[in-house]
XYZ file of C-alpha atoms in Angstrom:
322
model
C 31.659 37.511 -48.571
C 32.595 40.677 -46.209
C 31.449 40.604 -42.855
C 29.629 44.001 -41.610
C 33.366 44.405 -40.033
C 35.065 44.165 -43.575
C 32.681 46.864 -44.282
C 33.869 49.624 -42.427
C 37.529 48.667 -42.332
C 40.222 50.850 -43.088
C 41.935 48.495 -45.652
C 44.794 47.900 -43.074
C 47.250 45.440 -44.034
C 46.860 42.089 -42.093
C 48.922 42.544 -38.669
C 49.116 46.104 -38.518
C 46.891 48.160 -35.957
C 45.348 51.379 -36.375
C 45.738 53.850 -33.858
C 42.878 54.378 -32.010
C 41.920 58.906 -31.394
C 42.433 59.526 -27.996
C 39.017 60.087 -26.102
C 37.487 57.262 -28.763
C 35.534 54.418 -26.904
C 37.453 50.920 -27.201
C 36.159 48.584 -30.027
C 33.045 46.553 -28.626
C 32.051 48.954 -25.500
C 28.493 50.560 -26.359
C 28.615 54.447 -25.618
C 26.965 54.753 -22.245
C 24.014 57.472 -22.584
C 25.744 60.382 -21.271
C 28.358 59.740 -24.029
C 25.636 59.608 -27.064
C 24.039 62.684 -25.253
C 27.886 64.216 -25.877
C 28.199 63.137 -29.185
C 24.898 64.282 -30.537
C 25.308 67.556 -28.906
C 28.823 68.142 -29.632
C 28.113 67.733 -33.396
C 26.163 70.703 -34.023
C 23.562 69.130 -35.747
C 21.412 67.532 -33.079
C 19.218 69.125 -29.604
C 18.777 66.345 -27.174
C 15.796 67.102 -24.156
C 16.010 65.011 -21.172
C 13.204 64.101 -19.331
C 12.297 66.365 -15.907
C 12.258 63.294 -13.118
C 10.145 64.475 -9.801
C 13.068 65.350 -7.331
C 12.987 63.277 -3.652
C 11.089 64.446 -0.866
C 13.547 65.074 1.863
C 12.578 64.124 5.436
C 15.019 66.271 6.804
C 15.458 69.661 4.608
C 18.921 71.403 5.199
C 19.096 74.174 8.219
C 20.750 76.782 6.268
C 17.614 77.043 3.357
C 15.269 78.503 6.363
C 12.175 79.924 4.057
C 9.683 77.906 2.570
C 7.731 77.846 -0.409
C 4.995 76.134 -2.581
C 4.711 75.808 -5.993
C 0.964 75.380 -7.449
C -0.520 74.655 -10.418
C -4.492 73.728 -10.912
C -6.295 72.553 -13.377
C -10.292 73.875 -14.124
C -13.633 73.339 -15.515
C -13.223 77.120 -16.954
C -11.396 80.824 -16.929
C -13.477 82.685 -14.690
C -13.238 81.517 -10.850
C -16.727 82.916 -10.284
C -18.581 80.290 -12.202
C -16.115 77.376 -12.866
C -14.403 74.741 -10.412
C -11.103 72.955 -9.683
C -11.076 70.004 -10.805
C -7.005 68.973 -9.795
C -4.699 70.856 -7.499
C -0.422 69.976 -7.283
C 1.522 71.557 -4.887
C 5.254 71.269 -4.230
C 6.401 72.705 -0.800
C 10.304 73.498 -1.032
C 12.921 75.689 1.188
C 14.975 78.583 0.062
C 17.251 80.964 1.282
C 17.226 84.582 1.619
C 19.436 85.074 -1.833
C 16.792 82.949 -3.726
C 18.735 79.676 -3.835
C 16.170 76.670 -3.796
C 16.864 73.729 -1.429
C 15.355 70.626 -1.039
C 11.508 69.172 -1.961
C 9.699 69.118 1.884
C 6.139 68.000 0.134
C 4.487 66.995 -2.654
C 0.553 66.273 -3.041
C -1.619 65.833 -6.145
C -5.641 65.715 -5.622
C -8.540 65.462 -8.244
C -11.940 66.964 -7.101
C -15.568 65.911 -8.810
C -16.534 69.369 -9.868
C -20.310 70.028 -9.885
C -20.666 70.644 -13.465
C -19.595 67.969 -16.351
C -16.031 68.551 -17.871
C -15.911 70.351 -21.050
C -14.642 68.286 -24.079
C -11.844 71.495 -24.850
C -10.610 70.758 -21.052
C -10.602 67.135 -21.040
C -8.563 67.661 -24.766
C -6.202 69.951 -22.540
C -6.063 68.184 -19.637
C -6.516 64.520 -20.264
C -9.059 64.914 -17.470
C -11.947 63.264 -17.782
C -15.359 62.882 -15.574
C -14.722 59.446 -15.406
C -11.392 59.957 -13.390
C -12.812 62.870 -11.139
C -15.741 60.611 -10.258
C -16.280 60.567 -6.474
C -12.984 62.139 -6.258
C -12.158 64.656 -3.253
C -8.983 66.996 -2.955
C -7.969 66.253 0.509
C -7.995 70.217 2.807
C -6.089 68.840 5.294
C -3.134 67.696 3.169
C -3.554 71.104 1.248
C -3.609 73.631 4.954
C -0.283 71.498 5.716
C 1.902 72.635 2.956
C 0.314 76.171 2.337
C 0.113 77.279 6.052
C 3.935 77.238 6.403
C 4.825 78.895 3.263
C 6.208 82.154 3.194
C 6.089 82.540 -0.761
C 3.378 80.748 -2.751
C 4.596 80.177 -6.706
C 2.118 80.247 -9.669
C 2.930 80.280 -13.581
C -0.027 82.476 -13.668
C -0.645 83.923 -10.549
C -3.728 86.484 -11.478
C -5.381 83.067 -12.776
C -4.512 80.356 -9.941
C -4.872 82.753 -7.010
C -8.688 83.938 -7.801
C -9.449 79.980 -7.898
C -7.891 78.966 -5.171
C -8.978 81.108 -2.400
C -12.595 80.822 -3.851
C -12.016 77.275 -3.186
C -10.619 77.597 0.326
C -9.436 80.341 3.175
C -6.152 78.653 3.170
C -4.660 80.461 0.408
C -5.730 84.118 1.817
C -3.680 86.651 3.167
C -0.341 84.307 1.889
C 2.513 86.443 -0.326
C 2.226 85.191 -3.739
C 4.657 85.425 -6.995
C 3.835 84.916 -10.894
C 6.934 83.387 -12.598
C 5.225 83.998 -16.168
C 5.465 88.115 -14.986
C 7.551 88.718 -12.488
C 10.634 87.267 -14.257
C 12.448 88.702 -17.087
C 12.765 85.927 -19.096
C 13.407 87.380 -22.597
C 16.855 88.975 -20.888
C 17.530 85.236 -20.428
C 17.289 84.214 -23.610
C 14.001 82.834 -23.793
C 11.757 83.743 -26.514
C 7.951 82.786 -25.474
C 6.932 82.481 -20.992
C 4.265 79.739 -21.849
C 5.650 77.222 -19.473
C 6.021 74.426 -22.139
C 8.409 76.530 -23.957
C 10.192 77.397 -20.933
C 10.981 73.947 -20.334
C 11.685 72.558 -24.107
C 14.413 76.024 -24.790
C 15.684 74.623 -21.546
C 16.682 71.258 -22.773
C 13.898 69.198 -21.191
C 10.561 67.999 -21.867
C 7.849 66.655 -19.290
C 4.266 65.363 -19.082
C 2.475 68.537 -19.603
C -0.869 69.690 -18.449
C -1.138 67.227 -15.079
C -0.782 69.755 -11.894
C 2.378 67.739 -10.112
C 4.379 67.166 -13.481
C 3.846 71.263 -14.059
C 4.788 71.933 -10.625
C 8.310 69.994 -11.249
C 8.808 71.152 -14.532
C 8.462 75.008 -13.179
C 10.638 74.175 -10.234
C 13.045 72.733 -12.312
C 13.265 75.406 -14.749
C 13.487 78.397 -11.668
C 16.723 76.595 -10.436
C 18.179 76.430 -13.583
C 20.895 79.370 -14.598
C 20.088 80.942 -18.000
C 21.378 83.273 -20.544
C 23.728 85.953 -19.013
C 22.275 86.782 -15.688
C 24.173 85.713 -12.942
C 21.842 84.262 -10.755
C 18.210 81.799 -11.169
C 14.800 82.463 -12.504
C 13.874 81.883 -8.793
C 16.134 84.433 -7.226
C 15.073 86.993 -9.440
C 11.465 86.269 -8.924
C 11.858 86.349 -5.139
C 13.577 89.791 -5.497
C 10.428 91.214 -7.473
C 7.967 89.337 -4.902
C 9.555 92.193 -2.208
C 9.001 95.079 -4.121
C 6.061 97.172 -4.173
C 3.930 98.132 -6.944
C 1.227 100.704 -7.783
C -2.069 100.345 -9.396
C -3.247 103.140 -11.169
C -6.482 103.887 -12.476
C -7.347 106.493 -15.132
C -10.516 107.240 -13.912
C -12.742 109.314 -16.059
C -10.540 109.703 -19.264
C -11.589 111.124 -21.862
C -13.201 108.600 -24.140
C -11.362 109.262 -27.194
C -8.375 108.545 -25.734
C -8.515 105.328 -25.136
C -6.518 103.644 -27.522
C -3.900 105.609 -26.190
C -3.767 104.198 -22.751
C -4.759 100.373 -24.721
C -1.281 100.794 -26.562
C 0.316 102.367 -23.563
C -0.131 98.873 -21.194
C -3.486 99.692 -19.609
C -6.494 96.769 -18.880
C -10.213 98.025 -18.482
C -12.214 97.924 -15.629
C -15.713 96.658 -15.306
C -16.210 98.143 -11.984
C -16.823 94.822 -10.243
C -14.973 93.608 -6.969
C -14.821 96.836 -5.410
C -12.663 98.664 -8.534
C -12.965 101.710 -10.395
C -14.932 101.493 -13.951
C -11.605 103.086 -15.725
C -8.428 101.995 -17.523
C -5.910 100.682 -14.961
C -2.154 99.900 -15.082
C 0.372 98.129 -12.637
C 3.840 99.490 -12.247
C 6.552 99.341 -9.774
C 6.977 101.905 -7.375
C 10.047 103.820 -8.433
C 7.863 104.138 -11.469
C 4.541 105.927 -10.250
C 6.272 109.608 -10.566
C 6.548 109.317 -14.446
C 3.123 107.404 -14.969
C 1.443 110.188 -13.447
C 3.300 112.690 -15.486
C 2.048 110.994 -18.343
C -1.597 111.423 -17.064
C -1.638 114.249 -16.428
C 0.038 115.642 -19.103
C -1.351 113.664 -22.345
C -4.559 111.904 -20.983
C -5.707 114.892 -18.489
C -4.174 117.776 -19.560
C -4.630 118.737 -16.326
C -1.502 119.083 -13.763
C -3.300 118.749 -10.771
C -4.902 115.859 -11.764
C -5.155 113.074 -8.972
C -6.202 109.682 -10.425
C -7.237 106.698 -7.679
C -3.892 104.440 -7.022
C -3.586 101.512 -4.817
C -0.080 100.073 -3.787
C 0.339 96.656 -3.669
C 2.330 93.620 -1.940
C 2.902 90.302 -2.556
C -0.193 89.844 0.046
C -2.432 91.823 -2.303
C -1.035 91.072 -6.047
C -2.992 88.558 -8.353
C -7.089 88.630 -6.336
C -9.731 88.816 -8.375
């Protein structure tokens, strides 16, 4: 009866040897993981995702990364900060350098708060939060002040969500710079098709435990040092370089009514009026841009060259409030 060896012999004659490929693994050694990871990727027919493990929290970070930054993510009862509460803050506090390079993890802390409302069923599907595990529960201020006071940059996959909640929740997170890496970085010219951070990750090769505020946090960082698609330098140095610049909002106040599916397809958001804005159409653009914006007011919403709509330039101190 063959043995499972006689099986996949070559039909050598008995005493002769066949030559073993060069680069093939001897006879009996198992392929060590970064080998199958090789093979299956080397074959064309296979995608392999490793795992994002939480990087080490140095005690003493490198002199030569001398800015600091914190990553955040939170998880809530709801959408609109107003009415709705955190219910789990992460933050990761991290150096950089002036050219955007990232350095080493200074901080990491991961709190769940009881909110005063019970949890939704679609957030505890989303989250895996439940009122059970909030229970009693308390996100700790003075762990929280010690990372964000430092920080000269504070990171959010969605800024104009995160920041409204969080400095509704505390005064620690006001008048701090603040970047969105779902906006501010260009990540279709990187090869990405989708900015959900989930996708991010996977088109990245790696896969995490979604939806928990610490795992998001080192599944962003991760994917902001990683070099992508034909630009020279990291998610994270571009998104630093856009933090700096200035931008404009600009609000078509008192446009004519019948035009506004014009300015809709054109980019622009609608004002309610509330928190101190103008009831009108509004747009964001950079600086360098505001000249031609204008021109477009003026000349196909206002017809009217003098025209002087309300603008309001904006830093990293003022982007993403409510």
């Amino acid at each position: 009866m063959p043995t499972q060896f006689d099986m996949f012999s070559d039909d050598l004659p008995i005493g002769e040897v066949s030559p073993r490929p060069r680069g093939e693994r001897p006879a009996g050694r198992q392929m060590t993981e970064a080998e199958m990871v090789a093979h299956l990727s080397a074959s064309g027919r296979y995608r392999v995702l490793r795992k994002i493990e939480p990087l080490e929290v140095v005690a003493f970070p490198r002199p030569e990364f001398s800015l600091k930054g914190v990553i955040l993510d939170t998880e809530t009862t709801g959408l609109n900060h107003r009415n709705e509460d955190i219910i789990e803050i992460g933050l990761i506090a991290f150096t950089f350098d002036e050219r955007g390079g990232i350095g080493d993890v200074t901080g990491v802390y991961g709190g769940l708060q009881q909110p005063g409302k019970t949890i939704p069923p679609e957030i505890t599907k989303l989250t895996g939060i439940t009122d059970e595990m909030v229970s009693g529960q308390l996100i700790d201020m003075q762990a929280v002040r010690a990372m964000v006071a430092p920080a000269d940059l504070i990171i959010a996959h969605n800024a104009g969500f995160d920041r409204p909640f969080c400095e509704a929740f505390s005064s620690a997170f006001s008048d701090k710079a603040w970047a969105c890496s779902n906006s501010e970085i260009d990540w279709s010219a990187r090869g990405f098709e989708g900015t959900k951070l989930g996708y991010l990750i996977g088109q990245a090769g790696y896969f995490h435990d979604g939806h928990r505020a610490v795992d998001d946090c080192f599944a962003l960082l991760e994917v902001l040092d990683r070099k992508t698609g034909p630009a020279a330098s990291t998610p994270f140095a571009e998104l630093y370089l856009n933090s700096q610049k200035s931008r404009v909002r600009i609000f078509a106040e008192n446009s004519p009514f019948d035009l506004k599916d014009h300015l809709k397809a054109r980019g622009y958001r609608w004002s309610d009026g509330s928190e101190g804005r103008p009831k009108s159409w509004w747009i964001e653009v950079d600086e360098h841009d505001l000249a031609d914006e204008l021109h477009y007011l003026r000349t196909d919403i206002y017809r009217y060259p003098e025209a002087d709509p309300p603008t309001k330039f904006l830093t990293a101190f003022d982007r993403f409030r409510a």
